[in-house]
Amino acid sequence: MADALLDRLGIADHPRIIAGYSGGPDVVDGVVGSVNPTTGATIAGVKLDTADSYERIIARAHEGFLRWRTIPGPKRGEVVRAIGDELRAHRDDLGRLVALEVGKILAEGIGEVQETVDIADFAVGLSRQLHGITMPSERPLHAMREQWLPLGPIGVITAFNFPNAVWGWNAMLGAVCGDTMVWKPSLMAPLTAIATNELARRVAESMGHHGVFELVIGTDDEIGERLIADKRLPLISATGSCRMGRHVASKVAGRLGRTLLELGGNNATIVAPDADLDLALKGVVFGAVGTCGQRCTSTRRLIIHESVADAFCDKLVKAYETVRIGDPLAEGTLVGPLINERSAEAFEAAVAAAKAQGGTILTGGGRAETGLGGAFVTPTVVRVPSGKSLPIAMEETFAPILYVMTYRDLDEAIALNNAVDQGLSSAIFTGSVRSAERFLDPSGAGSDCGLAYVNLGTSGAEIGGAFGGEKDTGGGRESGSDAWKAYMRRQTCTTNFGEKFDLAQGIRFE
Ligand code: UN1
């Protein structure tokens, strides 16, 4: 199946790909195996970049930038439109490759590529809207305006869990902004990266634009370190763990470059006593179980009013027990495998810690027997005894574990929501306008996260809004709204169209 898929995506004969490779996910002689997490079988080998090929790639991206930035924004938008069309045409195959390579269910794999199609559409419109503002000068016969200019070749580091869409958010915006992309994907999803990047590169090249979409695949030591230290890349946009983000941030800050960071989350959903509990149940289950708990937006904590907690937990457990775990490509499966054995071990360690710290496992807590070979676990609900706190619940474990804690009044619930280091996503289910608006309090006293939902779960953002979070989530914003500004540099322009030399602040210098 994989060979036919790679063929349909036009990368079966790609020089980086070694068909029939028998090695595993560890790098051996400059090759990494892309492993199907469902079975543990290697799909293909992928040749990694070296210091030399890195230099060639950066040179192409740099030369590409000098040309690409001269193309008017709306013309760049035409290229992005054609890329969006190509992605549309290959959406289902690319979604299938995502499912194959990272183990998310097919509907979510396809949904992810749809997210890239959506951001391409958004970027096309934006290509005619990269506008600055004008402001009145304090001096007569002077004009002031602000304009936005292309930034340069940019580094884009992506994680395994959204191996297509996170590139899409960065690359589609970066492209209309006049930047060129040097994409370093996760070594756990190199085939999706090759297929995605080739598709964009071929479209751009067929329209005469070279060096806009570059891909560099390699280890953190060999390639990652080089990329973040590289002064030729004025912006590094990085998605991944808080640990990775801290390292990237300090390295890039050391050379006074810019970062756009989208890091971990420890997202909570508050369920108020006046909530539509059926709606809340759906939101919590999708948020906590979807993508096998491997979204940065996954729901990790449920903060529920004590008066409805027991009944809700009963329903939750029943719902969890109907969730079908298995082959992500099979019809009816809702939960696929974790990405690898290491993730399953982290899951087990977190479950053990939760028990040791006094938590009660309501459902799940172990491996799921599917007979398929991958690292399958059972989605888990841990009840935190009232009045206690579990230190493990303060950490992000990239697995389907939901910690349930109770509250008495909304201030307490909001304080719990805000009590973790990360600040990505948050949600409240309530029928009360007062509670909803307190959660969104414009004074800032409500949720401290970058994303706040009412009567929706914590995951599944649309591309139209800015995506990202505060505190240890890194502060970056990608995707919609005015996130494009991160991909450009701002210039304040002042023109004297009179004949007098006039200084601001009334200074006389005669
Ligand atoms: C991620 O997990 O890194 O909001 C991104 C969501 C998706 C994006 C998740 N649109 O869940």
Coordinates of C-alpha atoms and ligand atoms in Angstrom, one line a residue:
M1 CA 0.0 0.0 0.0
A2 CA 2.8 2.4 1.0
D3 CA 4.5 2.1 -2.4
A4 CA 1.4 2.9 -4.4
L5 CA 0.7 5.8 -2.1
L6 CA 4.1 7.3 -2.5
D7 CA 3.7 6.8 -6.2
R8 CA 0.4 8.7 -6.3
L9 CA 2.0 11.4 -4.3
G10 CA 4.8 11.6 -6.9
I11 CA 7.7 10.7 -4.6
A12 CA 8.2 6.9 -5.2
D13 CA 11.5 7.7 -7.0
H14 CA 12.6 10.5 -4.8
P15 CA 16.4 10.5 -4.4
R16 CA 16.1 10.8 -0.6
I17 CA 13.8 7.8 -0.2
I18 CA 15.2 4.2 0.0
A19 CA 12.4 1.7 -0.7
G20 CA 12.7 -1.6 1.1
Y21 CA 14.9 -0.2 3.8
S22 CA 15.1 -2.6 6.7
G23 CA 16.6 -0.4 9.4
G24 CA 14.5 1.2 12.1
P25 CA 14.0 4.7 13.5
D26 CA 17.6 5.1 14.8
V27 CA 19.9 6.9 12.4
V28 CA 22.4 4.5 10.9
D29 CA 24.9 5.7 8.3
G30 CA 23.0 8.9 7.6
V31 CA 19.7 7.1 7.0
V32 CA 16.6 7.1 9.2
G33 CA 13.7 4.6 8.9
S34 CA 10.2 6.0 8.8
V35 CA 8.3 3.6 10.9
N36 CA 4.6 2.9 10.8
P37 CA 3.6 3.3 14.5
T38 CA 0.7 1.0 14.0
T39 CA 2.8 -2.1 13.2
G40 CA 6.3 -1.1 14.0
A41 CA 7.3 -1.9 10.4
T42 CA 9.6 0.4 8.5
I43 CA 7.8 2.1 5.5
A44 CA 11.0 3.4 3.9
G45 CA 14.4 4.8 4.6
V46 CA 15.2 8.5 4.2
K47 CA 18.6 9.9 3.6
L48 CA 19.6 12.7 5.9
D49 CA 21.3 15.9 5.2
T50 CA 24.9 16.7 6.1
A51 CA 26.7 19.9 6.8
D52 CA 27.5 20.2 3.1
S53 CA 24.0 19.6 1.8
Y54 CA 22.7 22.0 4.5
E55 CA 24.9 24.8 3.0
R56 CA 23.6 24.1 -0.5
I57 CA 20.0 24.2 0.8
I58 CA 20.5 27.5 2.7
A59 CA 22.2 29.0 -0.4
R60 CA 19.2 28.0 -2.5
A61 CA 16.8 29.5 0.0
H62 CA 18.8 32.7 0.2
E63 CA 19.1 33.2 -3.5
G64 CA 15.4 32.2 -3.8
F65 CA 14.6 34.9 -1.3
L66 CA 16.4 37.7 -3.3
R67 CA 14.2 36.8 -6.3
W68 CA 10.9 35.9 -4.5
R69 CA 10.8 39.1 -2.5
T70 CA 10.6 41.1 -5.7
I71 CA 7.5 39.3 -6.9
P72 CA 4.4 41.4 -5.9
G73 CA 2.4 40.0 -3.0
P74 CA -0.8 39.2 -5.1
K75 CA 1.5 37.3 -7.6
R76 CA 3.0 35.3 -4.8
G77 CA -0.6 34.7 -3.8
E78 CA -1.3 33.1 -7.2
V79 CA 1.5 30.6 -6.6
V80 CA 0.0 29.8 -3.2
R81 CA -3.4 29.4 -4.8
A82 CA -2.0 26.8 -7.2
I83 CA -0.3 25.0 -4.2
G84 CA -3.7 25.0 -2.4
D85 CA -5.3 23.4 -5.5
E86 CA -2.6 20.8 -5.7
L87 CA -3.0 20.0 -2.0
R88 CA -6.8 19.7 -2.5
A89 CA -6.2 17.3 -5.3
H90 CA -3.9 15.2 -3.1
R91 CA -5.7 15.8 0.2
D92 CA -6.9 12.2 0.8
D93 CA -3.6 10.6 -0.2
L94 CA -1.6 13.0 1.8
G95 CA -4.0 12.5 4.7
R96 CA -3.5 8.7 4.3
L97 CA 0.3 9.1 4.4
V98 CA -0.1 11.2 7.6
A99 CA -2.2 8.4 9.1
L100 CA 0.3 5.8 8.0
E101 CA 3.4 7.6 9.3
V102 CA 2.2 9.1 12.6
G103 CA -0.8 6.8 13.4
K104 CA -3.6 9.3 13.6
I105 CA -7.0 8.1 12.3
L106 CA -7.6 8.7 8.6
A107 CA -10.3 11.3 9.2
E108 CA -7.9 13.3 11.3
G109 CA -5.1 12.8 8.8
I110 CA -7.3 14.2 6.0
G111 CA -8.6 16.9 8.4
E112 CA -5.0 18.0 8.9
V113 CA -4.3 18.4 5.2
Q114 CA -7.6 20.3 4.9
E115 CA -6.2 22.6 7.5
T116 CA -3.3 23.3 5.1
V117 CA -5.7 23.8 2.2
D118 CA -7.6 26.3 4.4
I119 CA -4.5 28.3 5.4
A120 CA -3.5 28.4 1.7
D121 CA -6.9 29.9 0.9
F122 CA -6.5 32.4 3.8
A123 CA -3.0 33.3 2.6
V124 CA -4.2 33.9 -1.0
G125 CA -6.6 36.6 0.3
L126 CA -3.9 37.9 2.6
S127 CA -1.5 38.4 -0.3
R128 CA -3.6 41.5 -1.2
Q129 CA -3.9 42.6 2.4
L130 CA -0.4 42.9 3.8
H131 CA -1.1 46.4 4.7
G132 CA 0.5 48.9 7.0
I133 CA -1.0 52.0 8.4
T134 CA -0.5 55.7 8.0
M135 CA -0.2 58.1 10.9
P136 CA -0.3 61.9 11.0
S137 CA 3.1 63.6 11.3
E138 CA 3.5 66.3 13.8
R139 CA 5.3 68.3 11.2
P140 CA 3.6 70.2 8.3
L141 CA 4.2 68.7 4.8
H142 CA 5.5 65.5 6.2
A143 CA 3.9 62.0 5.7
M144 CA 4.3 58.9 7.8
R145 CA 3.5 55.4 7.1
E146 CA 4.3 51.9 8.1
Q147 CA 5.1 49.2 5.6
W148 CA 5.7 45.5 5.9
L149 CA 8.6 43.9 4.1
P150 CA 9.7 40.3 3.4
L151 CA 11.9 39.0 6.2
G152 CA 14.2 36.5 4.6
P153 CA 14.6 32.7 4.4
I154 CA 13.0 31.4 7.6
G155 CA 13.6 28.2 9.5
V156 CA 10.5 26.1 10.3
I157 CA 10.9 23.3 12.8
T158 CA 7.9 21.0 13.1
A159 CA 6.9 18.1 15.4
F160 CA 5.7 14.6 14.5
N161 CA 2.1 15.1 15.5
F162 CA 1.0 17.7 12.9
P163 CA 3.5 16.8 10.2
N164 CA 1.7 18.7 7.4
A165 CA -0.5 21.4 8.9
V166 CA 2.1 23.2 11.0
W167 CA 4.3 23.5 8.0
G168 CA 1.2 24.8 6.2
W169 CA 0.5 27.6 8.7
N170 CA 4.1 28.8 8.4
A171 CA 4.9 28.1 4.8
M172 CA 1.6 29.5 3.2
L173 CA 1.9 32.7 5.2
G174 CA 5.6 32.9 4.8
A175 CA 5.3 32.5 1.0
V176 CA 2.8 35.3 0.5
C177 CA 4.9 37.5 2.8
G178 CA 7.8 37.0 0.4
D179 CA 9.9 34.7 2.6
T180 CA 11.4 31.4 1.6
M181 CA 11.2 28.4 3.8
V182 CA 13.8 26.0 5.2
W183 CA 11.8 23.3 6.8
K184 CA 13.2 20.8 9.3
P185 CA 10.6 18.2 9.9
S186 CA 10.5 15.6 12.7
L187 CA 12.5 12.5 12.0
M188 CA 9.4 10.6 12.8
A189 CA 7.5 11.9 9.9
P190 CA 10.0 12.5 7.0
L191 CA 7.9 11.0 4.3
T192 CA 5.0 13.3 4.9
A193 CA 7.4 16.2 4.8
I194 CA 9.0 15.0 1.5
A195 CA 5.6 14.5 -0.1
T196 CA 4.3 17.9 1.2
N197 CA 7.3 19.9 0.3
E198 CA 7.7 18.3 -3.1
L199 CA 4.2 19.2 -4.0
A200 CA 4.7 22.8 -3.1
R201 CA 8.2 23.0 -4.6
R202 CA 7.0 21.5 -7.9
V203 CA 4.1 23.9 -8.3
A204 CA 6.4 26.9 -7.4
E205 CA 9.1 25.8 -9.9
S206 CA 6.6 25.1 -12.6
M207 CA 5.6 28.8 -12.2
G208 CA 9.2 29.8 -12.4
H209 CA 10.0 30.3 -8.7
H210 CA 13.0 28.4 -7.3
G211 CA 14.3 28.1 -3.8
V212 CA 11.0 29.1 -2.1
F213 CA 10.3 25.7 -0.5
E214 CA 13.4 23.9 0.8
L215 CA 13.5 20.9 3.1
V216 CA 16.4 19.9 5.3
I217 CA 16.1 16.6 7.1
G218 CA 18.6 15.6 9.8
T219 CA 19.3 15.1 13.4
D220 CA 19.1 17.8 16.0
D221 CA 22.9 17.7 16.5
E222 CA 23.9 17.8 12.9
I223 CA 21.1 20.0 11.4
G224 CA 18.9 21.4 14.2
E225 CA 21.8 23.1 15.9
R226 CA 23.1 24.5 12.7
L227 CA 19.7 25.8 11.7
I228 CA 19.0 27.7 15.0
A229 CA 22.5 29.2 15.1
D230 CA 22.3 30.4 11.4
K231 CA 22.3 34.1 11.2
R232 CA 21.1 33.9 7.6
L233 CA 17.7 32.8 9.0
P234 CA 16.2 35.9 10.7
L235 CA 13.2 33.9 12.1
I236 CA 13.0 30.4 13.5
S237 CA 9.5 29.1 13.9
A238 CA 9.5 26.1 16.1
T239 CA 6.8 23.7 17.3
G240 CA 7.5 21.0 19.9
S241 CA 8.2 20.5 23.6
C242 CA 8.8 23.2 26.1
R243 CA 12.3 21.8 26.6
M244 CA 13.1 22.1 22.9
G245 CA 11.6 25.6 22.8
R246 CA 13.7 26.8 25.7
H247 CA 16.8 25.7 23.9
V248 CA 15.8 27.2 20.6
A249 CA 14.8 30.4 22.2
S250 CA 18.1 30.9 24.0
K251 CA 20.2 30.0 21.0
V252 CA 18.3 32.3 18.7
A253 CA 18.2 35.1 21.2
G254 CA 21.9 34.8 21.6
R255 CA 22.3 35.9 17.9
L256 CA 19.4 38.4 18.4
G257 CA 17.2 36.5 15.9
R258 CA 13.5 36.1 16.2
T259 CA 11.6 33.1 17.3
L260 CA 8.0 32.1 16.9
L261 CA 7.4 29.3 19.5
E262 CA 4.4 27.0 19.8
L263 CA 5.2 24.6 22.6
G264 CA 3.5 22.4 25.0
G265 CA 0.1 22.7 26.6
N266 CA -1.6 21.3 29.7
N267 CA -5.1 22.2 28.6
A268 CA -8.1 22.1 30.9
T269 CA -11.9 22.0 30.3
I270 CA -14.1 23.4 33.0
V271 CA -17.6 21.9 33.2
A272 CA -20.0 24.1 35.2
P273 CA -23.1 22.7 36.9
D274 CA -25.4 24.5 34.4
A275 CA -23.6 23.1 31.3
D276 CA -25.2 21.0 28.6
L277 CA -23.6 17.8 29.9
D278 CA -24.1 15.8 26.7
L279 CA -22.3 18.5 24.7
A280 CA -19.6 18.7 27.4
L281 CA -19.1 14.9 27.2
K282 CA -18.5 15.0 23.4
G283 CA -16.1 18.0 23.8
V284 CA -14.1 16.3 26.6
V285 CA -13.9 12.9 24.9
F286 CA -12.7 14.3 21.6
G287 CA -10.3 16.7 23.3
A288 CA -8.8 14.0 25.5
V289 CA -8.9 10.9 23.4
G290 CA -8.6 12.3 19.8
T291 CA -5.2 11.9 18.1
C292 CA -4.5 9.5 21.0
G293 CA -3.9 12.6 23.2
Q294 CA -1.0 13.7 21.0
R295 CA -2.1 17.2 20.1
C296 CA -0.6 20.2 21.8
T297 CA -4.2 21.2 22.3
S298 CA -5.4 17.8 23.8
T299 CA -7.5 18.1 26.9
R300 CA -5.4 16.9 29.9
R301 CA -7.4 18.1 32.8
L302 CA -11.1 18.2 33.5
I303 CA -12.2 20.7 36.2
I304 CA -15.8 19.8 37.0
H305 CA -18.3 21.2 39.5
E306 CA -18.5 18.8 42.5
S307 CA -22.3 18.6 42.1
V308 CA -22.1 16.9 38.7
A309 CA -18.8 15.2 38.9
D310 CA -19.9 11.7 39.8
A311 CA -22.6 11.4 37.2
F312 CA -20.4 12.9 34.5
C313 CA -17.5 10.6 35.4
D314 CA -19.8 7.6 35.0
K315 CA -20.8 8.8 31.5
L316 CA -17.2 9.5 30.6
V317 CA -16.1 6.0 31.6
K318 CA -18.9 4.5 29.5
A319 CA -18.0 6.7 26.5
Y320 CA -14.3 5.7 26.9
E321 CA -15.2 2.1 26.9
T322 CA -16.9 2.3 23.5
V323 CA -14.0 4.0 21.9
R324 CA -12.5 1.7 19.3
I325 CA -8.7 1.4 19.5
G326 CA -6.8 -0.1 16.6
D327 CA -5.6 0.4 13.1
P328 CA -6.0 4.1 12.4
L329 CA -6.7 3.4 8.7
A330 CA -9.6 1.1 9.5
E331 CA -13.2 2.4 9.4
G332 CA -14.6 2.9 12.8
T333 CA -11.3 3.3 14.7
L334 CA -11.2 6.4 16.9
V335 CA -7.8 5.9 18.6
G336 CA -4.6 4.7 17.0
P337 CA -1.2 4.0 18.5
L338 CA 1.2 6.3 20.3
I339 CA 4.0 7.4 18.1
N340 CA 6.5 4.9 19.6
E341 CA 7.5 2.8 22.6
R342 CA 9.2 5.6 24.4
S343 CA 5.8 7.5 24.4
A344 CA 4.1 4.4 25.8
E345 CA 6.7 4.2 28.6
A346 CA 6.1 7.9 29.4
F347 CA 2.4 7.1 29.5
E348 CA 3.0 4.2 31.9
A349 CA 5.3 6.2 34.1
A350 CA 2.6 9.0 34.3
V351 CA -0.1 6.4 35.2
A352 CA 2.2 4.9 37.9
A353 CA 2.9 8.4 39.3
A354 CA -0.8 9.3 39.4
K355 CA -1.5 6.1 41.4
A356 CA 1.4 6.7 43.8
Q357 CA 0.3 10.3 44.3
G358 CA -3.2 9.2 45.3
G359 CA -5.2 9.3 42.0
T360 CA -7.8 6.7 41.2
I361 CA -7.8 5.2 37.7
L362 CA -11.5 5.2 36.6
T363 CA -10.7 3.6 33.2
G364 CA -7.7 2.7 31.1
G365 CA -4.2 2.9 32.5
G366 CA -2.5 0.2 30.5
R367 CA -1.6 -1.2 27.1
A368 CA -4.3 -2.1 24.6
E369 CA -4.0 -5.4 23.0
T370 CA -4.6 -5.0 19.3
G371 CA -2.3 -7.6 18.0
L372 CA -0.9 -5.1 15.5
G373 CA 2.5 -4.6 17.0
G374 CA 2.5 -0.8 17.7
A375 CA 2.5 1.0 21.1
F376 CA -1.3 1.0 21.8
V377 CA -2.6 2.2 25.1
T378 CA -6.0 2.5 26.6
P379 CA -7.3 6.1 27.0
T380 CA -7.2 6.8 30.7
V381 CA -9.2 8.8 33.2
V382 CA -7.7 9.5 36.6
R383 CA -9.8 10.9 39.4
V384 CA -8.0 13.3 41.7
P385 CA -9.3 13.0 45.3
S386 CA -11.1 16.2 46.2
G387 CA -8.9 18.7 48.1
K388 CA -5.7 17.0 46.8
S389 CA -3.5 17.9 43.9
L390 CA -1.5 15.5 41.8
P391 CA 1.9 16.8 40.9
I392 CA 1.9 14.6 37.7
A393 CA -1.3 16.5 36.5
M394 CA 0.8 19.6 36.3
E395 CA 3.0 18.1 33.6
E396 CA 2.2 17.5 29.9
T397 CA 2.4 13.8 29.1
F398 CA 1.9 13.4 25.4
A399 CA -0.6 10.6 25.7
P400 CA -4.4 10.1 26.4
I401 CA -4.5 10.7 30.2
L402 CA -7.3 12.9 31.6
Y403 CA -7.1 14.1 35.2
V404 CA -10.4 14.9 36.7
M405 CA -10.6 17.4 39.6
T406 CA -13.6 19.0 41.2
Y407 CA -14.3 22.6 42.2
R408 CA -16.9 24.5 44.2
D409 CA -16.9 28.1 42.7
L410 CA -15.8 29.4 39.4
D411 CA -12.9 31.5 40.8
E412 CA -11.4 28.2 42.1
A413 CA -12.0 26.6 38.7
I414 CA -10.3 29.4 36.8
A415 CA -7.4 29.4 39.3
L416 CA -7.0 25.7 38.7
N417 CA -7.1 26.2 34.9
N418 CA -4.3 28.8 35.2
A419 CA -2.2 26.9 37.8
V420 CA 0.0 25.1 35.2
D421 CA 3.2 26.3 33.6
Q422 CA 1.7 26.2 30.1
G423 CA -0.9 28.5 28.6
L424 CA -2.1 27.1 25.3
S425 CA -5.8 26.1 25.3
S426 CA -8.7 26.2 27.7
A427 CA -12.4 25.6 27.6
I428 CA -15.6 26.0 29.6
F429 CA -18.9 24.4 29.2
T430 CA -21.6 26.5 30.7
G431 CA -25.1 27.7 30.0
S432 CA -24.5 30.9 31.9
V433 CA -23.4 34.1 30.1
R434 CA -21.9 35.3 33.4
S435 CA -19.7 32.2 33.8
A436 CA -18.7 32.3 30.1
E437 CA -17.8 35.9 30.2
R438 CA -15.9 35.6 33.5
F439 CA -13.8 32.9 31.8
L440 CA -13.1 35.3 29.0
D441 CA -12.9 38.4 31.3
P442 CA -11.2 41.2 29.2
S443 CA -9.4 42.4 32.4
G444 CA -7.3 39.2 32.0
A445 CA -8.7 37.7 35.2
G446 CA -10.2 34.7 33.3
S447 CA -8.3 32.0 31.4
D448 CA -4.7 32.9 31.0
C449 CA -4.4 30.8 27.8
G450 CA -3.9 31.8 24.1
L451 CA -7.0 29.9 23.2
A452 CA -10.3 30.0 25.1
Y453 CA -13.4 28.1 24.1
V454 CA -17.0 28.3 25.3
N455 CA -19.0 25.1 24.8
L456 CA -16.3 23.6 22.7
G457 CA -13.3 21.4 23.6
T458 CA -9.7 22.5 23.8
S459 CA -8.6 21.1 20.5
G460 CA -9.6 21.6 16.9
A461 CA -8.9 25.3 16.2
E462 CA -9.9 26.8 12.9
I463 CA -7.2 28.5 10.9
G464 CA -8.8 31.9 10.9
G465 CA -7.7 32.8 14.4
A466 CA -4.2 33.3 15.7
F467 CA -3.0 30.0 17.2
G468 CA -0.6 29.8 20.1
G469 CA -0.3 30.3 23.8
E470 CA 1.3 32.1 26.7
K471 CA 3.8 31.2 29.5
D472 CA 5.8 28.1 28.8
T473 CA 3.8 27.6 25.5
G474 CA 6.2 30.2 24.2
G475 CA 4.0 33.2 23.2
G476 CA 4.1 32.7 19.5
R477 CA 1.1 33.1 17.2
E478 CA 0.7 31.2 13.9
S479 CA -2.0 30.7 11.4
G480 CA -4.8 33.3 11.1
S481 CA -5.6 36.9 12.2
D482 CA -2.5 39.0 12.0
A483 CA 0.0 36.2 12.7
W484 CA 1.5 37.1 9.3
K485 CA 3.2 40.0 10.9
A486 CA 5.7 37.6 12.5
Y487 CA 6.9 36.7 9.0
M488 CA 7.7 40.3 7.9
R489 CA 9.7 43.2 9.1
R490 CA 8.1 46.5 9.8
Q491 CA 9.5 49.8 8.5
T492 CA 8.3 53.2 9.6
C493 CA 8.7 55.6 6.7
T494 CA 8.7 59.4 7.0
T495 CA 8.8 61.7 4.0
N496 CA 9.3 65.4 4.0
F497 CA 7.6 66.7 0.9
G498 CA 8.0 70.4 1.9
E499 CA 11.0 72.6 1.5
K500 CA 11.8 73.3 5.2
F501 CA 14.1 71.3 7.5
D502 CA 11.9 70.7 10.4
L503 CA 12.8 68.6 13.4
A504 CA 10.4 66.6 15.5
Q505 CA 9.9 67.5 19.2
G506 CA 10.3 71.2 18.2
I507 CA 14.1 71.0 18.4
R508 CA 15.8 74.0 16.8
F509 CA 19.2 73.3 15.3
E510 CA 20.3 76.4 13.5
Ligands
UN1_1 C1 -0.7 20.9 17.5 O1 -1.1 19.9 18.2 O2 0.5 21.2 17.4 O3 -6.3 23.1 17.4 C2 -1.6 21.7 16.6 C3 -5.9 22.0 17.0 C4 -5.3 21.8 15.6 C5 -3.9 22.1 15.7 C6 -3.1 21.4 16.7 N1 -6.0 22.7 14.7 O4 -6.1 21.0 17.7

